[in-house]
Coordinates of C-alpha atoms in Angstrom, one line a residue:
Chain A
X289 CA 32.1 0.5 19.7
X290 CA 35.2 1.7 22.0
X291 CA 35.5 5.6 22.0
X292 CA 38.9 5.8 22.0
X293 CA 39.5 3.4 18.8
X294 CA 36.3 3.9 17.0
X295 CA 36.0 1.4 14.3
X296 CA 35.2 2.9 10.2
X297 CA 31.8 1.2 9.8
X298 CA 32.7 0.5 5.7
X299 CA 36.0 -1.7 6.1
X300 CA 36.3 -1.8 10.2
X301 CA 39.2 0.0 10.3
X302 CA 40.1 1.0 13.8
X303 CA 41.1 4.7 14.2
X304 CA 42.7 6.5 17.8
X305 CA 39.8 9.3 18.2
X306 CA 42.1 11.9 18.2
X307 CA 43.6 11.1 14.9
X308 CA 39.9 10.6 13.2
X309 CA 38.8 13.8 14.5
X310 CA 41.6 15.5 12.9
X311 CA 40.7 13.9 9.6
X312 CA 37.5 15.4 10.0
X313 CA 35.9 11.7 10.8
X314 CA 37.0 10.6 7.0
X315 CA 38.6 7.2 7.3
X316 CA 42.6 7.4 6.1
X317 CA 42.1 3.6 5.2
X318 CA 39.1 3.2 3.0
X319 CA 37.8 7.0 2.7
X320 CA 34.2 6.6 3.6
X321 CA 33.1 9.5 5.6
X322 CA 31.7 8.7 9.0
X323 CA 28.3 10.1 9.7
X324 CA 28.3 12.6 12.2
X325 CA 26.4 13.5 15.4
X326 CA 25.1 17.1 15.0
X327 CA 27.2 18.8 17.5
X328 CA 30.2 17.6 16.1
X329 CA 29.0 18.7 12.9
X330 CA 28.4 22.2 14.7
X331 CA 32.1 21.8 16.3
X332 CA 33.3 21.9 12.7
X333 CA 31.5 24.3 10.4
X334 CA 30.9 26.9 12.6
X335 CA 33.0 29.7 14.1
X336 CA 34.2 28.8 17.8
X337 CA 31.5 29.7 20.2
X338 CA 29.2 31.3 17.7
X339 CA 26.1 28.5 17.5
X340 CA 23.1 29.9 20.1
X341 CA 20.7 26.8 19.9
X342 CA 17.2 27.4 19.4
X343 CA 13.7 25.5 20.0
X344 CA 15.7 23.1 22.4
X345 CA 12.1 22.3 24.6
X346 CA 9.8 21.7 21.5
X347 CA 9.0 18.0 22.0
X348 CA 7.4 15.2 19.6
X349 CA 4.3 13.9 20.9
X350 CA 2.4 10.3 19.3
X351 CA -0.1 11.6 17.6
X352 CA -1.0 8.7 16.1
X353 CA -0.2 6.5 18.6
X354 CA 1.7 4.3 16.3
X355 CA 3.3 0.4 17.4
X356 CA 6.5 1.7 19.3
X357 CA 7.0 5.0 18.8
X358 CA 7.4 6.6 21.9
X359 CA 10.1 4.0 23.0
X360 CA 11.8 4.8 20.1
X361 CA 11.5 8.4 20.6
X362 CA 12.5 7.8 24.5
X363 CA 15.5 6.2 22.7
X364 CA 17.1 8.7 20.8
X365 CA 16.5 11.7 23.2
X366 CA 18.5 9.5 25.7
X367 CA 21.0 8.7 23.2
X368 CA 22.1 12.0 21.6
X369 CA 20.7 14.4 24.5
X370 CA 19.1 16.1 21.9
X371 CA 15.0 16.8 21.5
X372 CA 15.1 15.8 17.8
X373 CA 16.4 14.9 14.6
X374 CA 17.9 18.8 14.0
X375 CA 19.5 20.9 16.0
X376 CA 19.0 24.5 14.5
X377 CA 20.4 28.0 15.9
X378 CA 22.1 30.7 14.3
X379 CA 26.0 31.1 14.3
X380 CA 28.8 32.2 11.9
X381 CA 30.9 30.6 9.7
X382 CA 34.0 32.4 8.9
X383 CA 32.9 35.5 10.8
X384 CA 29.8 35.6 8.5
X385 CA 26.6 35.6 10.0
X386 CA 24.2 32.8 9.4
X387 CA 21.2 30.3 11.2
X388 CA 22.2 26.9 10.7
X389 CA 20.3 23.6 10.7
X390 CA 22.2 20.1 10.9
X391 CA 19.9 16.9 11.2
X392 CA 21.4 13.8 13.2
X393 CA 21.8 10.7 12.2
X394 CA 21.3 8.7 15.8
X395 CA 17.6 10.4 15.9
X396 CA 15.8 7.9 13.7
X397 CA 17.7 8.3 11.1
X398 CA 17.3 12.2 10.4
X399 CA 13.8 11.6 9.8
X400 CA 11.2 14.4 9.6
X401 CA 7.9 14.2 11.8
X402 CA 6.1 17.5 12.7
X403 CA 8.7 18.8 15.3
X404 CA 11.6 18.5 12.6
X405 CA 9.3 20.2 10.1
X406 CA 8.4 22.9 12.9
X407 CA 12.3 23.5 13.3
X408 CA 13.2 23.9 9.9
X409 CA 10.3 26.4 9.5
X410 CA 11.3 28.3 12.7
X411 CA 15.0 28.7 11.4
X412 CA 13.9 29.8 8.2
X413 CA 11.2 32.6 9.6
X414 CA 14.2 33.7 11.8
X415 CA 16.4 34.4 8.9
X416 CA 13.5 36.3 7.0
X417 CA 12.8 38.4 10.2
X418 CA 16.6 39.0 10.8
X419 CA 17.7 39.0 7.2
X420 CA 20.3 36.2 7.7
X421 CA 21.3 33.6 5.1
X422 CA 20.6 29.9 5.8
X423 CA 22.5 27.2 5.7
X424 CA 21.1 23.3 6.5
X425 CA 23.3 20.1 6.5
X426 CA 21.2 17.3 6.3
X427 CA 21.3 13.6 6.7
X428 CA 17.6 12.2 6.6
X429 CA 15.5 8.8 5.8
X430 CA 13.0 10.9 4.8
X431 CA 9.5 11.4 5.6
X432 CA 8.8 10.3 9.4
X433 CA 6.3 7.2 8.9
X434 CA 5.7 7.4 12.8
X435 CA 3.5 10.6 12.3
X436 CA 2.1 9.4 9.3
X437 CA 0.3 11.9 7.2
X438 CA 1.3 15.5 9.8
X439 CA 5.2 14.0 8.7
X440 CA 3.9 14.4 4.6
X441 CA 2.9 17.9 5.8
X442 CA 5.9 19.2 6.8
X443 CA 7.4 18.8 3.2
X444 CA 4.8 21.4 2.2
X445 CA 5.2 23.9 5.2
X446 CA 9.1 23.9 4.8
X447 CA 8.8 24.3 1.1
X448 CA 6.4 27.0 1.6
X449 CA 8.9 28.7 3.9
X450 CA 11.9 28.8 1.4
X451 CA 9.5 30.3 -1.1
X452 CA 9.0 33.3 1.6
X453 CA 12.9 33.3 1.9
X454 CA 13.9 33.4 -1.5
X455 CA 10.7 36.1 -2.4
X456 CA 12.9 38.4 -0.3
X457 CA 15.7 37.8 -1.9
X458 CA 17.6 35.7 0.7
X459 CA 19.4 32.3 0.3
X460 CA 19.4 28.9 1.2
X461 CA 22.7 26.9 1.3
X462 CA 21.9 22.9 1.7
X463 CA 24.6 20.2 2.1
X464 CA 23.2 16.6 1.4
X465 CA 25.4 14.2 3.5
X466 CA 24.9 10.3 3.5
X467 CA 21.7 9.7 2.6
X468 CA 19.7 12.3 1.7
X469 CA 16.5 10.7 0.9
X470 CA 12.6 10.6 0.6
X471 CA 10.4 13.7 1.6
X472 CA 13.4 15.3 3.0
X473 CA 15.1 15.5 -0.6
X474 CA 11.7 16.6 -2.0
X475 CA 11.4 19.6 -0.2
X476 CA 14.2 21.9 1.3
X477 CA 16.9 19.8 0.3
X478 CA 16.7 20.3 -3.0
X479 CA 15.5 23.6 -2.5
X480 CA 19.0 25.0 -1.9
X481 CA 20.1 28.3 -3.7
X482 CA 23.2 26.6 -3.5
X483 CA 23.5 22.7 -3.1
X484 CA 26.2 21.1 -2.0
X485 CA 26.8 17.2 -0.8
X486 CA 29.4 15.3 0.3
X487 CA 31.4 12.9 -1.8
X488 CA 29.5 9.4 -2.6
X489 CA 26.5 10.7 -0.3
X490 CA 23.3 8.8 -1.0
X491 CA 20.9 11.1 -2.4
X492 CA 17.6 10.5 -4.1
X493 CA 13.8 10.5 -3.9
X494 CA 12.9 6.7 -3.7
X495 CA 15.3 4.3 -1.9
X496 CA 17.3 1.9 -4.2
X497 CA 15.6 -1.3 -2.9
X498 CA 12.3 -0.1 -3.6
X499 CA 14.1 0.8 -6.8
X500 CA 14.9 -2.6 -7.5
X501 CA 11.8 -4.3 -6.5
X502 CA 10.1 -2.1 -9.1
X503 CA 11.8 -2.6 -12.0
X504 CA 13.2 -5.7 -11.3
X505 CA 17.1 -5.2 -12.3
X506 CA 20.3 -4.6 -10.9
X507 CA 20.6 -0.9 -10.1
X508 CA 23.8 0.8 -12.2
X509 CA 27.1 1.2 -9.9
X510 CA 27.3 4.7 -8.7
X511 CA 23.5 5.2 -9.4
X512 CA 21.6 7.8 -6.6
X513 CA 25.8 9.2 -5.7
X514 CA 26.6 12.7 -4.8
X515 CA 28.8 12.4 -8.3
X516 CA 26.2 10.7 -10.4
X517 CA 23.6 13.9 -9.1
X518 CA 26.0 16.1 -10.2
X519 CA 26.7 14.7 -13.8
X520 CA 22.9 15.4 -14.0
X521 CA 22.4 18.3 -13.1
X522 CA 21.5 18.1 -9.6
X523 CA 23.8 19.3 -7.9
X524 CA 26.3 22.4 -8.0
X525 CA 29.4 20.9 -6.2
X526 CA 30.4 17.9 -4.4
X527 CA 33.2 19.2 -1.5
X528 CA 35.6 17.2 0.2
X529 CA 34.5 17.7 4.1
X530 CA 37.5 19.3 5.4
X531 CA 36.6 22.0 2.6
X532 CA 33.2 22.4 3.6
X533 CA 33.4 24.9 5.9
X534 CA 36.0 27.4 3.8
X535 CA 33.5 26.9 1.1
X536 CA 29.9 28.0 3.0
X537 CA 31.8 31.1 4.1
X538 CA 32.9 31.7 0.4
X539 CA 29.6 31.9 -0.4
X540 CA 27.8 33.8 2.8
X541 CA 31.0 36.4 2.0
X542 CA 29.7 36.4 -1.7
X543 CA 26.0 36.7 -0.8
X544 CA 26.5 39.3 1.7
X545 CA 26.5 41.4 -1.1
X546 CA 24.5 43.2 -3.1
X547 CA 25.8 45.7 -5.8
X548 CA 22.9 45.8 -7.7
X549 CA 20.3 46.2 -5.1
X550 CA 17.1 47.8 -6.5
X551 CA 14.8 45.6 -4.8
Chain B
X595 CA -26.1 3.0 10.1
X596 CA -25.3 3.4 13.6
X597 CA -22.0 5.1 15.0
X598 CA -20.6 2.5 16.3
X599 CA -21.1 0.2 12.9
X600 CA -19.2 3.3 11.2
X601 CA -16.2 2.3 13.5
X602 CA -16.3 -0.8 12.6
X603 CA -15.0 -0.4 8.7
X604 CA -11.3 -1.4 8.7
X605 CA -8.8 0.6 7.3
X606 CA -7.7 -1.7 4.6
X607 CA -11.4 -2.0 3.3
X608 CA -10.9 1.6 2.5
X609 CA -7.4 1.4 1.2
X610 CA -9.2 -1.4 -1.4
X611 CA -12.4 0.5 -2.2
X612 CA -9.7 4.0 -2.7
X613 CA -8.2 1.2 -5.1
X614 CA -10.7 0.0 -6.7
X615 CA -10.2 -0.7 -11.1
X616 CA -14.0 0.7 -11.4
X617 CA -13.6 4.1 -9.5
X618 CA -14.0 7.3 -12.1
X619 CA -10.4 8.1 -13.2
X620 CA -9.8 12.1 -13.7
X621 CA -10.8 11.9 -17.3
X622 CA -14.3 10.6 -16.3
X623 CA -14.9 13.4 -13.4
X624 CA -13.4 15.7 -16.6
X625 CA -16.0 14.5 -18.8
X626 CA -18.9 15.0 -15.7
X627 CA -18.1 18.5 -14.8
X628 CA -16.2 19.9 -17.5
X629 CA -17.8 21.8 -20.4
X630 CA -15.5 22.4 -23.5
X631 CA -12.1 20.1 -22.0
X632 CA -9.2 20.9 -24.1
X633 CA -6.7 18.6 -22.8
X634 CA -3.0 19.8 -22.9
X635 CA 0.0 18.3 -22.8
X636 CA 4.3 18.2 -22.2
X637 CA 6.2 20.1 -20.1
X638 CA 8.5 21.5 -22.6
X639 CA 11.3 20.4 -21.4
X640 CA 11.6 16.3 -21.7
X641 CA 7.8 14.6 -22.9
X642 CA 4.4 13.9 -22.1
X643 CA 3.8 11.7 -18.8
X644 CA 0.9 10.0 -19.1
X645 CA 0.1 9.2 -15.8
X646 CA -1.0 13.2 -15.5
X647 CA -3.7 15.1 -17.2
X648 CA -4.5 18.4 -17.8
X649 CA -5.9 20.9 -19.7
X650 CA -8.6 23.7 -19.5
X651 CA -11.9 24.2 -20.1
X652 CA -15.1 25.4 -18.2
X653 CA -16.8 24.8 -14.6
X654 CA -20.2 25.7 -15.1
X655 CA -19.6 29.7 -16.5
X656 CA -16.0 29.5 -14.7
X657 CA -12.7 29.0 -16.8
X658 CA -10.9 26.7 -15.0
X659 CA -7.3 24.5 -15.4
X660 CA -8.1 20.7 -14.3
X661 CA -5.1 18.5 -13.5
X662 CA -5.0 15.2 -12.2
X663 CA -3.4 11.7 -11.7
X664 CA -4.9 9.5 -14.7
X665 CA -4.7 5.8 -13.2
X666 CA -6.4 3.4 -16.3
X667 CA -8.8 0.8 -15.9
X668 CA -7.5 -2.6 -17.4
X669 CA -3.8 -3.9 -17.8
X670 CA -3.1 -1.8 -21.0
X671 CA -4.6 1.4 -19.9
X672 CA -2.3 1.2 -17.2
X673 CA 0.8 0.1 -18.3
X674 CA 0.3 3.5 -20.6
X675 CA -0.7 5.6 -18.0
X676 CA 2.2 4.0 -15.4
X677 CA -0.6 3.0 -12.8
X678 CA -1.0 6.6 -12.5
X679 CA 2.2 6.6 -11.0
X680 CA 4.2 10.1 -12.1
X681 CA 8.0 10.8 -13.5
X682 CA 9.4 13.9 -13.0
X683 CA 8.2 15.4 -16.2
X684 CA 4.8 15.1 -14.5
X685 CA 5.1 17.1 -12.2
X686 CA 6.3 19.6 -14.6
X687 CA 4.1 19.7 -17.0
X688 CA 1.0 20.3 -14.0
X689 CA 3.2 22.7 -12.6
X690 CA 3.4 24.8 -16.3
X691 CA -0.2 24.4 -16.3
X692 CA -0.9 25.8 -13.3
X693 CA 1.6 29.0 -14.0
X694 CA -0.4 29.7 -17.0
X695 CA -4.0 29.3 -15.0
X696 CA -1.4 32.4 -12.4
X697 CA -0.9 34.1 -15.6
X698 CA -4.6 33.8 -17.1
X699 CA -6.6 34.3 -13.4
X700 CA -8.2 30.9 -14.1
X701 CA -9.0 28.6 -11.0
X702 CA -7.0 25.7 -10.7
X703 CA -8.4 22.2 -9.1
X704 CA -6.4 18.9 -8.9
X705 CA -7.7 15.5 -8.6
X706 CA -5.5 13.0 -6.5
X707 CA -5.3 9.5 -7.0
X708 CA -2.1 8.1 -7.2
X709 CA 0.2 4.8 -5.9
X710 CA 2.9 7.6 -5.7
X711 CA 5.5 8.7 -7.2
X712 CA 7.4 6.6 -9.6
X713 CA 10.4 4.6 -8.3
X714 CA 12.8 4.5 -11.5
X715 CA 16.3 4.8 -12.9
X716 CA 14.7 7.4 -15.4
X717 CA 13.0 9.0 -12.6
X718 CA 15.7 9.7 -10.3
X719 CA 18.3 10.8 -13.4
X720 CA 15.7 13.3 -14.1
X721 CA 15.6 15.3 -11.0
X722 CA 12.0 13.6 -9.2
X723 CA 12.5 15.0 -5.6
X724 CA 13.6 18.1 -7.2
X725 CA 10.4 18.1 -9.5
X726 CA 8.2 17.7 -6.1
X727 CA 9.9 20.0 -4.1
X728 CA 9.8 22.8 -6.7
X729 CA 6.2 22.1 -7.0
X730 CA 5.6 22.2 -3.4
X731 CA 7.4 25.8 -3.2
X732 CA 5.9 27.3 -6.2
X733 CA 2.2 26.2 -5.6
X734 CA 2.7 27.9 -2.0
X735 CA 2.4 31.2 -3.7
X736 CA 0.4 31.0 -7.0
X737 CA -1.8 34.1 -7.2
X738 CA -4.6 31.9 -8.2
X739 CA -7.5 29.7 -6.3
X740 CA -6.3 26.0 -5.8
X741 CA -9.0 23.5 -4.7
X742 CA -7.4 19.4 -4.6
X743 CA -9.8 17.0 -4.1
X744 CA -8.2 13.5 -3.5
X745 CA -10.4 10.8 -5.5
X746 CA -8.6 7.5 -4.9
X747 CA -5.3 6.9 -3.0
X748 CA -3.2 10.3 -1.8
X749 CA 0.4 8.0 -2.2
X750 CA 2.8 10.0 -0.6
X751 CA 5.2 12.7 -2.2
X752 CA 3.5 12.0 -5.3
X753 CA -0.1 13.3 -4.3
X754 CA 1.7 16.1 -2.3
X755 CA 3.5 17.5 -6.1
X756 CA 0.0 18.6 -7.4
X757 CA -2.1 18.8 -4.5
X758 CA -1.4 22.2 -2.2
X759 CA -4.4 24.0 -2.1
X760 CA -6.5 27.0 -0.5
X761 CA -9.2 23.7 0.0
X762 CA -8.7 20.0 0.2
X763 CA -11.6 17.5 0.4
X764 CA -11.3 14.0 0.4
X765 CA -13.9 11.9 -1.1
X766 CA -15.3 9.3 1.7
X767 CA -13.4 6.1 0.7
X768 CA -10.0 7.8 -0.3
X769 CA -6.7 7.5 1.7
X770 CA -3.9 9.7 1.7
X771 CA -0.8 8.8 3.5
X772 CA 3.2 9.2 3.8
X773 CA 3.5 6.0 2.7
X774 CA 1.6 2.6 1.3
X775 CA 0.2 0.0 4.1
X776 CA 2.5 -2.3 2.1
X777 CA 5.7 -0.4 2.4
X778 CA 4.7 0.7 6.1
X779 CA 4.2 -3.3 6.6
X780 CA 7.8 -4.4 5.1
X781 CA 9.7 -1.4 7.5
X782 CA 7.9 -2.1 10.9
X783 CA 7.5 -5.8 10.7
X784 CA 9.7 -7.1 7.5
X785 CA 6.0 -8.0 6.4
X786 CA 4.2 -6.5 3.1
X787 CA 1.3 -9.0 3.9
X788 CA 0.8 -7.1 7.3
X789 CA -0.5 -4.3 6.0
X790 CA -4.1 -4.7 7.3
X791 CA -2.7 -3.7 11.0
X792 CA -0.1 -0.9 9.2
X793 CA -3.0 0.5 7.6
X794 CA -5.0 0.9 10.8
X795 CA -2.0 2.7 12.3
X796 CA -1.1 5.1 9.8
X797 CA -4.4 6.8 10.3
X798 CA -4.8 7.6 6.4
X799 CA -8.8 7.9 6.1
X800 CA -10.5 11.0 5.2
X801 CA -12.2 10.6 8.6
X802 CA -8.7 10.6 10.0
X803 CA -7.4 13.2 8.0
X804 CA -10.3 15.5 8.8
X805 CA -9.4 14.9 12.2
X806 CA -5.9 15.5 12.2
X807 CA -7.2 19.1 10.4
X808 CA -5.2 18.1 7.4
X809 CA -8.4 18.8 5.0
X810 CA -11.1 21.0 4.7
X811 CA -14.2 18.5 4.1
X812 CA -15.1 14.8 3.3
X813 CA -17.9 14.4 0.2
X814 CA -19.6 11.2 0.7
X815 CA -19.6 8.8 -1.9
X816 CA -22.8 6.9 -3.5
X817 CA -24.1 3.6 -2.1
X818 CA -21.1 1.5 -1.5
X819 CA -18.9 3.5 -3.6
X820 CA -17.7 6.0 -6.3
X821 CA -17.3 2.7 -8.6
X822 CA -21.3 2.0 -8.3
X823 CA -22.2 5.1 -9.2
X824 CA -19.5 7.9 -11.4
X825 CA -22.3 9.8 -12.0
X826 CA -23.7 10.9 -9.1
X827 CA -20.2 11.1 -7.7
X828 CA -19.1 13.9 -9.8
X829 CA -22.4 15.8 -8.9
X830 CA -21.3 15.8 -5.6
X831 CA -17.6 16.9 -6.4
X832 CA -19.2 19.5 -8.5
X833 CA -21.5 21.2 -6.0
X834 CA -18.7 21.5 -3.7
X835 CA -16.3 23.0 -6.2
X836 CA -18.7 25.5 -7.4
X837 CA -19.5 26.6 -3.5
X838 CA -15.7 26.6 -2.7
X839 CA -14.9 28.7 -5.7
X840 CA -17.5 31.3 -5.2
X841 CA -15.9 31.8 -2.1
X842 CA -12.3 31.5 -2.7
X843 CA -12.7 33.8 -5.7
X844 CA -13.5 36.8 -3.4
X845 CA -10.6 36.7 -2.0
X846 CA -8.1 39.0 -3.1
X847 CA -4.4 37.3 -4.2
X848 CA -2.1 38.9 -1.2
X849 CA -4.3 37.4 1.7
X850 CA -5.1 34.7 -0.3
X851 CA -1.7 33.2 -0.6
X852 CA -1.0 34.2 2.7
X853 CA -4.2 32.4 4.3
X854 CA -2.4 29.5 2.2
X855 CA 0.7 29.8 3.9
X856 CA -0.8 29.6 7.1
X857 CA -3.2 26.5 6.8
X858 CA 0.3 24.8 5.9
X859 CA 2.1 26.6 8.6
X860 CA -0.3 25.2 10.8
X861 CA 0.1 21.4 10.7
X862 CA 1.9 19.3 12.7
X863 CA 1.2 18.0 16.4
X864 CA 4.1 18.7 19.3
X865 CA 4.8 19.9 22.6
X866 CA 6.6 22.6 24.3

């Protein structure tokens, strides 16, 4: 794909890079939103300069010494010059102070082995300790198969983690981007105080081939959407992406207070 | 049998003993160990799944809550029980169960045995990744004892929903996994039928899982198999419910919950 005249992956549109990036990587033709790398995700929600990176040594290792892993691994750390799936770190988003999570999609697919899980928990233990609000955009397959059962795990330990966040009476802002699905969605991702996702995001707990195979029908159009979630309850907003980041710092300014604070 | 003979069983011949149509199902263990069952049901909100049970009754002197996967065993049995295989309002009604076992400082212990949670239209309308994940963060801090014991196959997200514990044991031919050798089979190598060699990587044996310090034990089944002998089965599952409760019930809620959070905390392989 040229760099300069990246092409829209939905109806091959191609857009001058300057032009894209000032339509926040939504294409003006068709309107699908391009998934996006981490730091540019960063670049865009949080304040200029703010985001200190944490955990940026912690490294997956192949526990299970699964068929190809580590090459794949190899891969995406070469790739996106990241050391997995999340970047996490604290910033602030419309001088509010926050830690921040945002998953990537060039890192097998967002997915979430024990180093992921270990991130996520880290951020969150950081905002208990330093009484910060946390907010985590994610983009995830799901569950990393790779590390088998320790990847199952982590859905338990990040859970457990939010619990210990929202005991003490701080919040948890998630954003599902395109897709959300698997063992991600069925732990922190849905855990949100607040959920958000971007418009016609994929979001669910089973994918909708395995869907199909099961019950053996056409799946409805729309089904497993960021609009369809919220007719059902699942969601509190859907937000155009060029909104996104006036709307996290709506709520960190709402959350940072308290008026009623007994406990 | 020798050690090296032990090695020898392949993965998938545990994956089909784990899923075997003459294994005790949760009622059965129930009806073993249980002394006055009163089986519950609903989660007040939409119906009553099937594919869990749950109710309360007593373990030896102690008031317990049981909850479990109910797989059945013949074609009719299963079709009403969904193959064991869980909607949201599952995971709901084990969840209200267990808050009331919080509220009435009775034990709770969960058997596992489950396909996994249930791919459907119905399913994902009602909220089932929300459903797991608010099981998975409200068992991390119920002020109760929580012992799982997985009985037949540990599928995925929908074991995980009922089975965080202070103790988990697997019984020897039970697999518990991230995902089926069949699903792992059709990602890697566009293959269901390869899921002999997927099995064998995903390292889901209780021998693995011991290893991997995701549980606390392994009880050893009869002969060749739970299916050859329920009875004797159960006996085993008992003893080792009644030893881990006598200890677990010592501890006091605070340190208990927080023990809990750390044996999670804990897992997970990396470097740094």
């Amino acid at each position: 794909m040229s760099k300069l005249f990246p092409k829209c992956p939905k109806c091959n549109t191609s857009h001058f890079i300057s032009f894209l990036k000032h339509a926040h990587y939504v294409c003006s033709k068709c309107g699908y939103l391009l998934r996006l790398d981490a730091a540019i995700r960063v670049k865009m929600i949080c304040d200029k300069r703010s985001f200190t990176q944490f955990d940026e040594n912690i490294r997956s290792l192949d526990p299970l010494e699964f068929p190809k892993y580590r090459d794949k691994l190899d891969k995406s750390i070469k790739e996106t010059k990241l050391n997995e799936a999340v970047l996490t770190g604290t910033c602030r988003i419309k001088g509010f102070p926050s830690t921040i999570g945002v998953m990537d999609p060039r890192f097998i697919m967002g997915s979430m082995g024990s180093v992921v899980g270990e991130k996520i928990t880290r951020l969150l233990e950081y905002s208990l300790g330093n009484f910060l609000p946390s907010v985590i955009i994610i983009l995830s397959g799901g569950a990393r198969m790779q590390e088998g059962i320790l990847s199952l795990m982590q859905m338990a330990k990040t859970s457990a983690a939010v619990k210990r966040l929202n005991d003490n009476h701080l919040p948890l802002f998630t954003v599902l981007t395109d897709p959300t699905t698997g063992g991600v969605t069925a732990s922190y991702a849905m855990l949100g105080n607040v959920i958000i996702a971007e418009p016609n995001a994929l979001i669910g707990f089973a994918g909708p081939r395995v869907i199909e195979q099961t019950i053996g029908q056409k799946l409805p159009q729309g089904f497993q959407r960021a609009e369809f979630l919220l007719e059902h309850g699942m969601l509190d907003m859907v937000v155009q992406r060029k909104q996104l980041r006036s709307v996290l710092g709506t709520l960190l300014k709402i959350h940072s207070q308290r008026p009623y604070s007994y406990h | 049998m020798s050690h090296t003979e032990i090695k020898k069983i392949k993965a998938i011949d545990i994956v089909k003993l784990a899923r075997h149509t003459k294994r005790p199902t949760t009622l059965d263990y129930i009806g073993f160990i249980i002394k006055d069952f009163i089986e519950l049901h609903g989660d007040r909100r939409f119906s009553d799944d099937k594919a869990i049970v749950g109710g309360i009754g007593f373990l030896e002197n102690i008031a317990v809550t049981v909850i479990g996967h109910q797989k059945g065993r013949n074609v009719k049995e299963n079709i009403r029980r969904n193959f064991g295989m869980a909607n949201p309002e599952g995971y709901r009604k084990a969840l209200r169960l267990m808050e009331e076992a919080e509220r009435f400082g009775r034990p709770i212990i969960n058997f596992i045995d489950t396909p996994g949670a249930y791919p459907g239209i119905g399913a994902e309308e009602r909220g089932q990744a929300e459903a797991i994940a608010y099981n998975l963060y409200k068992m991390s801090t119920l002020r109760t004892p929580i012992i799982s014991i997985v009985t037949g196959e540990g599928g995925s997200g929908g074991a995980l929903a009922i089975s965080i514990a202070d103790r988990i044991y697997m019984l020897s031919n039970t697999i518990y996994s991230v995902i089926s050798p069949e699903g792992c089979a059709s990602i890697l190598w566009k293959d269901a039928g390869k899921a002999d060699a997927a099995a064998e990587s995903l390292k889901l044996t209780a021998k693995d899982l011991f290893y991997f310090k995701i549980i606390d034990g392994i009880i050893e089944e009869p002969g060749n198999g739970a299916h050859e002998d329920h009875e004797s089965t159960a006996k085993q599952i008992k003893s080792t419910l009644i030893s881990t409760l006598n200890e677990l019930l010592l501890i006091e809620p605070s340190t208990l919950i927080d023990q809990r959070y750390q044996k999670y905390r804990k897992m997970g392989v990396f470097s740094e």
